[in-house]
Amino acid sequence: MSKKPETTASLCLSKLALFSLGLFFSIFFFAHLTLHNDHVQMLLKAFRVIDDGQWSHFGNATTGMGFLPGSFLTAVSAIPMKIYFSPYSALAVILLFHVISYLLFADVLKKNFKPVIILDFLLLYWLSPWRVEQTELYNPAYLFLFSAVHFYTAYHMNKKSFWMTFFHVLTIGFCVQVHFSVLMLGILSLGLWGFRYLKVNWWGFVAGSAVVALSLLPWLMAYLEHRELAVAVSKESNSFIGKNFVLVYPVLKGISYWIRYGAISYGRHIFSEINFLWIQDLTVQKIVSGAFHGGKYLFTAVTVVFSAVVQWKIFKKVWKTDRPFKIRQDRTLVQGEERIYLYAFYMFCSMILATGLSPVEFNHWHLILAFPIVTVLITIAFSQLRDRMPARRFAWIFSAVLVVFSLFNIFGALGSRVHSYQSNFHRDVLQLYKEYHQHPENKSNNNYLQWKHEEK
């Protein structure tokens, strides 16, 4: 009995250390960003609000699909910078969204498993380069909150609840104003309701819908004046709704991302494109680069197999036990771990439908809404591994994952496609703001490559 307080204190200190490390990596990544067009789109919204009080009700340009509503996106990026002019003000909101997402997922996990699972979740979610590298001033960075709130509310909607329904509707309604991948959440909610996974409080639904409708009114008024900015499939792209089902490959690519979200197999900009130019000695640079890029594939192979096997077993169990597509079966009775698995299964199906319906090709950030729930599944399996394995051996595995994650986070920030040891994002944003005023034609040009710059 005397060891229990020490064990609890040790667990708390370990969680605090991992949480602090994740915050450090997030800030480190953000500080070394290299300015590009996605950042400029966000910053121009802030500059216009700060200087002229001009509010942009359109979001960032989608890939060949026009502009989504964007009043909410403008609010979360521009208001913090208006209060205190620094890109770190916008970062504070992004980090707040990520922290809340962690807390919501962790709350469900700790209610269904041993307390130590939170330590595993901090490692696999909070410290994951998949999350850390999304600490960036562009719209997908905000999606972690929507993924978490959607899961949390759906999980608790096994009984009718005004507030859970209210926030569930708000999640979809405000995610529409952030990123086109909201299609995944919309399909998922319809599926969860249709297959009786959740119960809807209709007063909560009406209240949430009313708030969403009010938030969209400014966009609607702006849209009536600028119909050319509507959400529409670009004629020049030769695309159509459902194109990816015809091509097949994009759907398979989406499935591969689902598996990769649970593994050390990141987007190429922080995987194959990591460089070591910050090491001045060429011999040392080559040795470190060779060791890192050679060794990473071992961890990639092991973790991809682990992710695929774990999720195959989980979905196989869901298919046999819960019969997820059986009509008129009350799934609100499903509880605990099984309820998490069932939600993940429906999310997987929604992702396949969304990728198939999409008229354009996508990358990993288009599906990042799926990353958190995939990590929840991997965390549960990882924690079960802890129970079956000798403590010392598991400690080595835990430490190895921590070291690998840390190396990717440090090396990715110091040298990769959109990060560099020479970059200073705060300095570059201040320079951008200066050029925004020096050359009036820059104010209406979202393409940073075409900007006029200060002569040096």
Short mmCIF file of C-alpha atoms in Angstrom, two decimals:
data_model
loop_
_atom_site.label_atom_id
_atom_site.label_comp_id
_atom_site.label_asym_id
_atom_site.label_seq_id
_atom_site.Cartn_x
_atom_site.Cartn_y
_atom_site.Cartn_z
CA MET A 1 0.00 0.00 0.00
CA SER A 2 2.90 2.37 0.70
CA LYS A 3 3.98 2.21 -2.95
CA LYS A 4 0.66 3.44 -4.29
CA PRO A 5 1.19 7.20 -3.64
CA GLU A 6 4.69 6.94 -5.12
CA THR A 7 3.35 5.13 -8.19
CA THR A 8 0.59 7.73 -8.63
CA ALA A 9 3.06 10.58 -8.22
CA SER A 10 5.47 8.95 -10.69
CA LEU A 11 2.67 8.53 -13.22
CA CYS A 12 1.62 12.18 -12.84
CA LEU A 13 5.19 13.39 -13.28
CA SER A 14 5.65 11.19 -16.35
CA LYS A 15 2.45 12.55 -17.90
CA LEU A 16 3.50 16.11 -17.14
CA ALA A 17 6.91 15.51 -18.71
CA LEU A 18 5.44 14.04 -21.91
CA PHE A 19 2.82 16.78 -22.16
CA SER A 20 5.48 19.48 -21.73
CA LEU A 21 7.69 17.79 -24.32
CA GLY A 22 4.81 17.77 -26.79
CA LEU A 23 4.23 21.48 -26.24
CA PHE A 24 7.91 22.17 -26.79
CA PHE A 25 7.99 20.21 -30.07
CA SER A 26 4.85 22.01 -31.28
CA ILE A 27 6.33 25.45 -30.62
CA PHE A 28 9.69 24.36 -32.07
CA PHE A 29 8.02 23.22 -35.30
CA PHE A 30 5.99 26.42 -35.54
CA ALA A 31 9.00 28.67 -34.93
CA HIS A 32 10.95 27.10 -37.82
CA LEU A 33 8.19 27.24 -40.43
CA THR A 34 9.11 28.51 -43.89
CA LEU A 35 6.45 30.89 -45.16
CA HIS A 36 4.27 29.55 -48.00
CA ASN A 37 0.94 30.27 -49.68
CA ASP A 38 -1.29 28.47 -47.16
CA HIS A 39 0.16 30.66 -44.41
CA VAL A 40 -0.26 33.78 -46.51
CA GLN A 41 -3.96 33.05 -47.10
CA MET A 42 -4.48 32.86 -43.35
CA LEU A 43 -2.33 35.91 -42.58
CA LEU A 44 -4.06 38.08 -45.16
CA LYS A 45 -7.35 37.47 -43.35
CA ALA A 46 -5.71 38.70 -40.15
CA PHE A 47 -4.04 41.72 -41.81
CA ARG A 48 -7.33 42.88 -43.32
CA VAL A 49 -9.13 42.62 -39.99
CA ILE A 50 -6.32 44.36 -38.11
CA ASP A 51 -5.87 47.22 -40.58
CA ASP A 52 -9.31 47.84 -42.04
CA GLY A 53 -11.77 45.81 -40.01
CA GLN A 54 -12.47 43.93 -43.27
CA TRP A 55 -13.79 40.50 -42.37
CA SER A 56 -13.27 37.62 -44.81
CA HIS A 57 -16.25 35.27 -44.84
CA PHE A 58 -14.61 32.84 -47.26
CA GLY A 59 -12.14 30.19 -46.16
CA ASN A 60 -8.91 29.11 -47.82
CA ALA A 61 -9.08 28.04 -51.44
CA THR A 62 -9.88 24.34 -51.71
CA THR A 63 -8.20 22.03 -54.22
CA GLY A 64 -10.21 22.72 -57.37
CA MET A 65 -13.42 23.21 -55.40
CA GLY A 66 -13.73 26.97 -54.87
CA PHE A 67 -14.06 28.48 -51.39
CA LEU A 68 -15.82 27.11 -48.33
CA PRO A 69 -17.53 29.45 -45.85
CA GLY A 70 -14.81 30.92 -43.64
CA SER A 71 -16.18 33.31 -41.00
CA PHE A 72 -15.12 30.98 -38.18
CA LEU A 73 -11.66 30.41 -39.67
CA THR A 74 -11.14 34.16 -39.90
CA ALA A 75 -12.21 34.56 -36.27
CA VAL A 76 -9.80 31.98 -34.82
CA SER A 77 -6.84 33.29 -36.81
CA ALA A 78 -7.46 37.06 -36.95
CA ILE A 79 -8.88 37.91 -33.53
CA PRO A 80 -5.87 36.56 -31.56
CA MET A 81 -3.49 38.53 -33.82
CA LYS A 82 -5.60 41.65 -33.42
CA ILE A 83 -5.34 41.34 -29.65
CA TYR A 84 -1.58 40.86 -29.84
CA PHE A 85 0.13 41.11 -33.21
CA SER A 86 2.25 37.99 -33.52
CA PRO A 87 1.84 34.64 -35.29
CA TYR A 88 2.31 33.11 -31.85
CA SER A 89 -1.13 34.49 -30.94
CA ALA A 90 -2.63 32.33 -33.68
CA LEU A 91 -0.43 29.44 -32.51
CA ALA A 92 -1.92 29.75 -29.01
CA VAL A 93 -5.39 29.04 -30.44
CA ILE A 94 -4.12 26.09 -32.51
CA LEU A 95 -2.42 24.63 -29.44
CA LEU A 96 -5.57 25.21 -27.39
CA PHE A 97 -7.54 23.22 -29.97
CA HIS A 98 -4.97 20.42 -29.80
CA VAL A 99 -4.95 20.39 -25.99
CA ILE A 100 -8.75 20.20 -25.82
CA SER A 101 -8.71 17.36 -28.35
CA TYR A 102 -6.22 15.46 -26.19
CA LEU A 103 -8.30 16.03 -23.04
CA LEU A 104 -11.54 14.80 -24.64
CA PHE A 105 -10.03 11.60 -26.00
CA ALA A 106 -8.14 11.03 -22.75
CA ASP A 107 -11.35 11.44 -20.73
CA VAL A 108 -13.02 8.56 -22.58
CA LEU A 109 -9.92 6.38 -22.35
CA LYS A 110 -9.39 6.83 -18.61
CA LYS A 111 -13.03 5.93 -17.93
CA ASN A 112 -12.65 2.60 -19.71
CA PHE A 113 -9.07 1.52 -19.02
CA LYS A 114 -6.31 1.64 -16.40
CA PRO A 115 -4.91 5.14 -15.64
CA VAL A 116 -1.55 4.25 -17.22
CA ILE A 117 -3.19 4.24 -20.68
CA ILE A 118 -3.06 8.05 -20.60
CA LEU A 119 0.72 7.83 -20.55
CA ASP A 120 0.59 5.67 -23.67
CA PHE A 121 -1.86 8.08 -25.32
CA LEU A 122 0.39 11.03 -24.57
CA LEU A 123 3.23 9.21 -26.29
CA LEU A 124 1.32 7.98 -29.34
CA TYR A 125 -0.96 10.98 -29.88
CA TRP A 126 0.47 14.07 -28.23
CA LEU A 127 4.09 13.39 -29.21
CA SER A 128 3.33 11.87 -32.59
CA PRO A 129 4.95 13.74 -35.51
CA TRP A 130 1.61 13.32 -37.28
CA ARG A 131 0.14 15.79 -34.77
CA VAL A 132 3.19 17.90 -34.02
CA GLU A 133 3.87 18.77 -37.68
CA GLN A 134 0.27 19.97 -37.99
CA THR A 135 1.11 22.83 -35.61
CA GLU A 136 1.07 25.16 -38.56
CA LEU A 137 -0.86 28.29 -39.53
CA TYR A 138 -3.22 26.67 -42.02
CA ASN A 139 -6.74 25.30 -41.80
CA PRO A 140 -6.09 21.54 -41.24
CA ALA A 141 -4.28 22.44 -37.99
CA TYR A 142 -7.66 23.28 -36.44
CA LEU A 143 -9.30 19.95 -37.32
CA PHE A 144 -8.09 18.05 -34.24
CA LEU A 145 -10.69 19.78 -32.08
CA PHE A 146 -13.54 18.82 -34.42
CA SER A 147 -12.42 15.20 -34.55
CA ALA A 148 -12.33 15.05 -30.74
CA VAL A 149 -15.66 16.79 -30.08
CA HIS A 150 -17.39 14.63 -32.70
CA PHE A 151 -16.09 11.46 -31.06
CA TYR A 152 -16.76 12.63 -27.50
CA THR A 153 -20.35 13.72 -28.17
CA ALA A 154 -21.19 10.65 -30.28
CA TYR A 155 -19.77 8.36 -27.60
CA HIS A 156 -22.04 9.97 -24.98
CA MET A 157 -25.14 10.14 -27.18
CA ASN A 158 -26.19 6.62 -26.23
CA LYS A 159 -28.94 8.49 -24.39
CA LYS A 160 -30.71 11.66 -25.42
CA SER A 161 -28.74 14.68 -24.29
CA PHE A 162 -29.46 18.28 -25.24
CA TRP A 163 -25.87 19.46 -24.83
CA MET A 164 -24.20 16.49 -26.51
CA THR A 165 -26.51 16.84 -29.51
CA PHE A 166 -26.04 20.61 -29.51
CA PHE A 167 -22.24 20.39 -29.61
CA HIS A 168 -22.33 17.51 -32.09
CA VAL A 169 -24.26 19.67 -34.56
CA LEU A 170 -21.98 22.64 -33.83
CA THR A 171 -18.93 20.50 -34.59
CA ILE A 172 -20.09 19.74 -38.12
CA GLY A 173 -21.46 23.24 -38.72
CA PHE A 174 -18.25 25.01 -37.75
CA CYS A 175 -15.98 22.41 -39.36
CA VAL A 176 -17.70 23.34 -42.64
CA GLN A 177 -16.08 26.75 -42.15
CA VAL A 178 -12.61 25.26 -41.77
CA HIS A 179 -11.96 22.39 -44.20
CA PHE A 180 -13.68 20.34 -46.90
CA SER A 181 -12.89 17.09 -45.07
CA VAL A 182 -15.98 17.87 -42.96
CA LEU A 183 -17.63 15.54 -45.49
CA MET A 184 -16.21 12.66 -43.44
CA LEU A 185 -17.93 13.87 -40.27
CA GLY A 186 -21.20 14.53 -42.06
CA ILE A 187 -21.32 11.03 -43.56
CA LEU A 188 -20.25 9.56 -40.21
CA SER A 189 -23.00 11.30 -38.24
CA LEU A 190 -25.65 10.16 -40.70
CA GLY A 191 -24.31 6.62 -40.42
CA LEU A 192 -24.20 6.69 -36.62
CA TRP A 193 -27.79 7.90 -36.51
CA GLY A 194 -29.01 5.53 -39.23
CA PHE A 195 -27.43 2.48 -37.57
CA ARG A 196 -28.73 3.58 -34.14
CA TYR A 197 -25.35 4.17 -32.55
CA LEU A 198 -26.61 7.43 -31.04
CA LYS A 199 -29.83 9.12 -29.99
CA VAL A 200 -30.67 12.65 -31.06
CA ASN A 201 -32.20 15.21 -28.75
CA TRP A 202 -34.19 17.16 -31.29
CA TRP A 203 -34.28 20.35 -29.22
CA GLY A 204 -30.49 20.18 -29.08
CA PHE A 205 -30.42 19.56 -32.83
CA VAL A 206 -32.64 22.59 -33.51
CA ALA A 207 -30.61 24.83 -31.18
CA GLY A 208 -27.30 23.73 -32.69
CA SER A 209 -28.61 24.15 -36.23
CA ALA A 210 -29.86 27.64 -35.38
CA VAL A 211 -26.43 28.71 -34.10
CA VAL A 212 -24.74 27.26 -37.19
CA ALA A 213 -27.25 29.01 -39.47
CA LEU A 214 -26.61 32.34 -37.74
CA SER A 215 -22.85 31.87 -38.10
CA LEU A 216 -23.31 31.27 -41.84
CA LEU A 217 -25.43 34.36 -42.48
CA PRO A 218 -22.43 36.69 -43.06
CA TRP A 219 -21.01 34.18 -45.54
CA LEU A 220 -24.37 33.90 -47.32
CA MET A 221 -24.58 37.67 -47.71
CA ALA A 222 -20.99 37.78 -49.03
CA TYR A 223 -21.68 34.86 -51.37
CA LEU A 224 -24.67 36.65 -52.94
CA GLU A 225 -22.25 39.39 -53.96
CA HIS A 226 -19.44 37.06 -55.06
CA ARG A 227 -21.02 33.96 -56.58
CA GLU A 228 -17.79 33.21 -58.41
CA LEU A 229 -16.35 32.08 -55.04
CA ALA A 230 -18.95 29.35 -54.60
CA VAL A 231 -18.07 25.78 -53.69
CA ALA A 232 -18.06 24.04 -57.08
CA VAL A 233 -16.07 21.46 -59.02
CA SER A 234 -13.65 23.28 -61.30
CA LYS A 235 -14.47 22.69 -64.99
CA GLU A 236 -10.79 22.95 -65.88
CA SER A 237 -9.92 20.00 -63.64
CA ASN A 238 -12.10 17.50 -65.57
CA SER A 239 -13.30 16.22 -62.21
CA PHE A 240 -16.69 15.02 -61.04
CA ILE A 241 -18.27 13.80 -57.81
CA GLY A 242 -17.36 10.13 -57.34
CA LYS A 243 -14.32 10.30 -59.59
CA ASN A 244 -12.10 8.53 -57.06
CA PHE A 245 -14.45 5.52 -56.92
CA VAL A 246 -13.93 5.17 -60.67
CA LEU A 247 -10.15 5.52 -60.40
CA VAL A 248 -10.02 3.15 -57.36
CA TYR A 249 -6.40 4.07 -56.55
CA PRO A 250 -7.33 7.18 -54.49
CA VAL A 251 -9.60 5.04 -52.29
CA LEU A 252 -6.77 2.56 -51.72
CA LYS A 253 -4.53 5.53 -50.98
CA GLY A 254 -7.01 6.67 -48.31
CA ILE A 255 -6.96 3.21 -46.72
CA SER A 256 -3.16 3.30 -46.73
CA TYR A 257 -3.24 6.64 -44.89
CA TRP A 258 -5.57 5.13 -42.29
CA ILE A 259 -2.98 2.43 -41.60
CA ARG A 260 -0.08 4.89 -41.74
CA TYR A 261 -1.70 7.22 -39.17
CA GLY A 262 -1.04 4.45 -36.66
CA ALA A 263 2.58 3.98 -37.72
CA ILE A 264 5.91 5.72 -38.23
CA SER A 265 5.18 6.35 -41.90
CA TYR A 266 4.69 10.10 -42.23
CA GLY A 267 4.08 12.42 -45.15
CA ARG A 268 7.19 12.68 -47.31
CA HIS A 269 7.90 16.28 -46.25
CA ILE A 270 8.84 15.04 -42.76
CA PHE A 271 9.95 11.58 -43.79
CA SER A 272 11.98 11.28 -47.01
CA GLU A 273 12.57 15.04 -47.34
CA ILE A 274 14.25 15.59 -43.97
CA ASN A 275 17.70 17.09 -44.53
CA PHE A 276 20.68 17.77 -42.31
CA LEU A 277 21.98 21.02 -43.79
CA TRP A 278 22.16 22.42 -40.27
CA ILE A 279 25.17 20.16 -39.64
CA GLN A 280 28.13 22.12 -40.98
CA ASP A 281 30.67 19.30 -41.10
CA LEU A 282 29.91 17.41 -44.34
CA THR A 283 31.30 14.12 -43.07
CA VAL A 284 29.18 14.22 -39.91
CA GLN A 285 26.22 15.37 -42.02
CA LYS A 286 26.49 12.33 -44.29
CA ILE A 287 26.93 9.91 -41.37
CA VAL A 288 23.91 11.26 -39.46
CA SER A 289 21.78 11.44 -42.61
CA GLY A 290 22.68 7.90 -43.65
CA ALA A 291 22.07 6.48 -40.19
CA PHE A 292 18.72 8.24 -39.80
CA HIS A 293 17.32 7.60 -43.27
CA GLY A 294 18.58 4.03 -43.25
CA GLY A 295 17.32 3.15 -39.78
CA LYS A 296 13.88 4.75 -40.07
CA TYR A 297 12.63 2.08 -42.48
CA LEU A 298 13.00 -0.64 -39.85
CA PHE A 299 10.67 1.25 -37.51
CA THR A 300 8.35 2.03 -40.43
CA ALA A 301 8.03 -1.63 -41.42
CA VAL A 302 7.40 -2.84 -37.85
CA THR A 303 4.86 -0.14 -37.01
CA VAL A 304 2.96 -0.38 -40.32
CA VAL A 305 2.53 -4.11 -39.78
CA PHE A 306 1.51 -3.51 -36.15
CA SER A 307 -1.04 -0.87 -37.18
CA ALA A 308 -2.50 -3.03 -39.95
CA VAL A 309 -2.76 -6.18 -37.79
CA VAL A 310 -4.24 -4.35 -34.80
CA GLN A 311 -6.92 -2.65 -36.86
CA TRP A 312 -7.70 -5.76 -38.88
CA LYS A 313 -8.33 -7.68 -35.64
CA ILE A 314 -10.46 -4.88 -34.18
CA PHE A 315 -12.61 -4.47 -37.28
CA LYS A 316 -12.92 -8.24 -37.68
CA LYS A 317 -14.20 -8.42 -34.11
CA VAL A 318 -16.64 -5.55 -34.74
CA TRP A 319 -17.90 -7.26 -37.90
CA LYS A 320 -18.52 -10.57 -36.16
CA THR A 321 -19.75 -9.34 -32.79
CA ASP A 322 -21.64 -6.13 -33.49
CA ARG A 323 -22.83 -6.78 -37.07
CA PRO A 324 -22.46 -3.05 -37.78
CA PHE A 325 -24.73 -2.90 -40.85
CA LYS A 326 -27.64 -4.86 -39.42
CA ILE A 327 -30.77 -2.71 -39.55
CA ARG A 328 -32.93 -2.01 -36.47
CA GLN A 329 -30.29 -3.11 -33.98
CA ASP A 330 -30.03 -0.80 -30.97
CA ARG A 331 -26.33 0.04 -30.72
CA THR A 332 -26.82 2.62 -27.99
CA LEU A 333 -26.57 -0.36 -25.63
CA VAL A 334 -22.96 -0.96 -26.69
CA GLN A 335 -20.62 0.37 -23.99
CA GLY A 336 -16.97 0.95 -23.15
CA GLU A 337 -14.17 -0.41 -25.31
CA GLU A 338 -16.59 -2.00 -27.77
CA ARG A 339 -18.31 1.37 -28.32
CA ILE A 340 -14.98 2.98 -29.20
CA TYR A 341 -14.25 0.21 -31.70
CA LEU A 342 -17.68 0.55 -33.30
CA TYR A 343 -17.24 4.31 -33.72
CA ALA A 344 -13.84 3.75 -35.33
CA PHE A 345 -15.33 1.20 -37.74
CA TYR A 346 -17.99 3.66 -38.87
CA MET A 347 -15.33 6.38 -39.19
CA PHE A 348 -13.29 4.07 -41.42
CA CYS A 349 -16.32 3.46 -43.66
CA SER A 350 -17.06 7.19 -43.77
CA MET A 351 -13.49 7.91 -44.79
CA ILE A 352 -13.77 5.43 -47.69
CA LEU A 353 -17.02 7.03 -48.85
CA ALA A 354 -15.59 10.55 -48.55
CA THR A 355 -12.42 9.69 -50.46
CA GLY A 356 -14.43 7.94 -53.17
CA LEU A 357 -16.88 10.82 -53.58
CA SER A 358 -14.11 13.41 -53.71
CA PRO A 359 -13.57 14.79 -57.22
CA VAL A 360 -9.94 15.65 -56.54
CA GLU A 361 -6.80 13.84 -55.42
CA PHE A 362 -5.84 14.35 -51.81
CA ASN A 363 -2.93 14.14 -49.39
CA HIS A 364 -2.53 13.12 -45.78
CA TRP A 365 -3.80 16.42 -44.36
CA HIS A 366 -7.14 15.97 -46.15
CA LEU A 367 -7.85 12.92 -43.98
CA ILE A 368 -6.22 14.12 -40.75
CA LEU A 369 -9.64 14.03 -39.03
CA ALA A 370 -9.16 10.25 -38.90
CA PHE A 371 -5.74 10.37 -37.24
CA PRO A 372 -6.92 10.78 -33.61
CA ILE A 373 -9.33 7.82 -33.58
CA VAL A 374 -6.73 5.63 -35.32
CA THR A 375 -4.29 6.59 -32.56
CA VAL A 376 -6.90 5.67 -29.93
CA LEU A 377 -7.07 2.15 -31.40
CA ILE A 378 -3.28 1.85 -31.48
CA THR A 379 -3.06 3.16 -27.92
CA ILE A 380 -5.48 0.52 -26.64
CA ALA A 381 -3.47 -2.22 -28.36
CA PHE A 382 -0.21 -0.73 -27.10
CA SER A 383 -1.56 -0.65 -23.55
CA GLN A 384 -2.67 -4.28 -23.82
CA LEU A 385 0.87 -5.07 -24.92
CA ARG A 386 2.05 -3.43 -21.69
CA ASP A 387 -0.11 -5.86 -19.68
CA ARG A 388 1.16 -8.95 -21.49
CA MET A 389 4.84 -8.10 -21.63
CA PRO A 390 7.52 -8.00 -18.89
CA ALA A 391 7.78 -4.44 -17.57
CA ARG A 392 11.44 -4.00 -18.51
CA ARG A 393 10.93 -5.13 -22.10
CA PHE A 394 7.93 -2.84 -22.52
CA ALA A 395 9.93 0.04 -21.06
CA TRP A 396 12.51 -0.46 -23.82
CA ILE A 397 9.78 -0.37 -26.48
CA PHE A 398 8.21 2.72 -24.93
CA SER A 399 11.59 4.44 -24.81
CA ALA A 400 12.41 3.47 -28.39
CA VAL A 401 9.15 5.00 -29.67
CA LEU A 402 9.80 8.13 -27.61
CA VAL A 403 13.33 8.50 -29.04
CA VAL A 404 12.19 7.93 -32.64
CA PHE A 405 9.32 10.41 -32.30
CA SER A 406 11.67 12.95 -30.77
CA LEU A 407 14.22 12.55 -33.56
CA PHE A 408 11.56 13.05 -36.25
CA ASN A 409 10.21 16.10 -34.42
CA ILE A 410 13.63 17.70 -33.98
CA PHE A 411 15.06 16.82 -37.38
CA GLY A 412 11.81 17.67 -39.17
CA ALA A 413 11.77 21.14 -37.64
CA LEU A 414 15.44 21.84 -38.40
CA GLY A 415 15.37 20.73 -42.02
CA SER A 416 12.48 19.56 -44.23
CA ARG A 417 10.29 20.85 -47.04
CA VAL A 418 8.54 23.65 -45.11
CA HIS A 419 10.85 23.89 -42.08
CA SER A 420 14.40 25.10 -41.72
CA TYR A 421 16.90 25.90 -39.00
CA GLN A 422 17.38 29.22 -40.81
CA SER A 423 13.69 30.14 -40.71
CA ASN A 424 12.16 32.40 -38.11
CA PHE A 425 8.41 32.42 -38.66
CA HIS A 426 7.77 35.39 -36.40
CA ARG A 427 10.37 37.48 -38.23
CA ASP A 428 9.06 36.38 -41.64
CA VAL A 429 5.47 37.30 -40.74
CA LEU A 430 6.56 40.76 -39.64
CA GLN A 431 8.40 41.15 -42.96
CA LEU A 432 5.30 39.97 -44.81
CA TYR A 433 3.22 42.58 -43.00
CA LYS A 434 5.73 45.25 -43.98
CA GLU A 435 5.60 44.22 -47.67
CA TYR A 436 1.81 44.09 -47.43
CA HIS A 437 1.85 47.85 -46.77
CA GLN A 438 4.75 48.79 -49.02
CA HIS A 439 3.16 47.36 -52.16
CA PRO A 440 -0.63 47.90 -52.38
CA GLU A 441 -0.98 45.25 -55.12
CA ASN A 442 0.09 42.60 -52.58
CA LYS A 443 -3.05 43.20 -50.52
CA SER A 444 -5.31 41.41 -52.99
CA ASN A 445 -2.87 38.70 -54.08
CA ASN A 446 -3.11 35.39 -52.20
CA ASN A 447 -0.21 33.94 -54.20
CA TYR A 448 2.92 34.79 -52.23
CA LEU A 449 5.16 33.75 -55.14
CA GLN A 450 3.77 36.68 -57.14
CA TRP A 451 4.24 39.28 -54.40
CA LYS A 452 6.50 42.26 -54.77
CA HIS A 453 9.19 42.14 -52.12
CA GLU A 454 11.37 44.69 -50.42
CA GLU A 455 14.59 45.22 -52.32
CA LYS A 456 17.63 44.20 -50.34
#
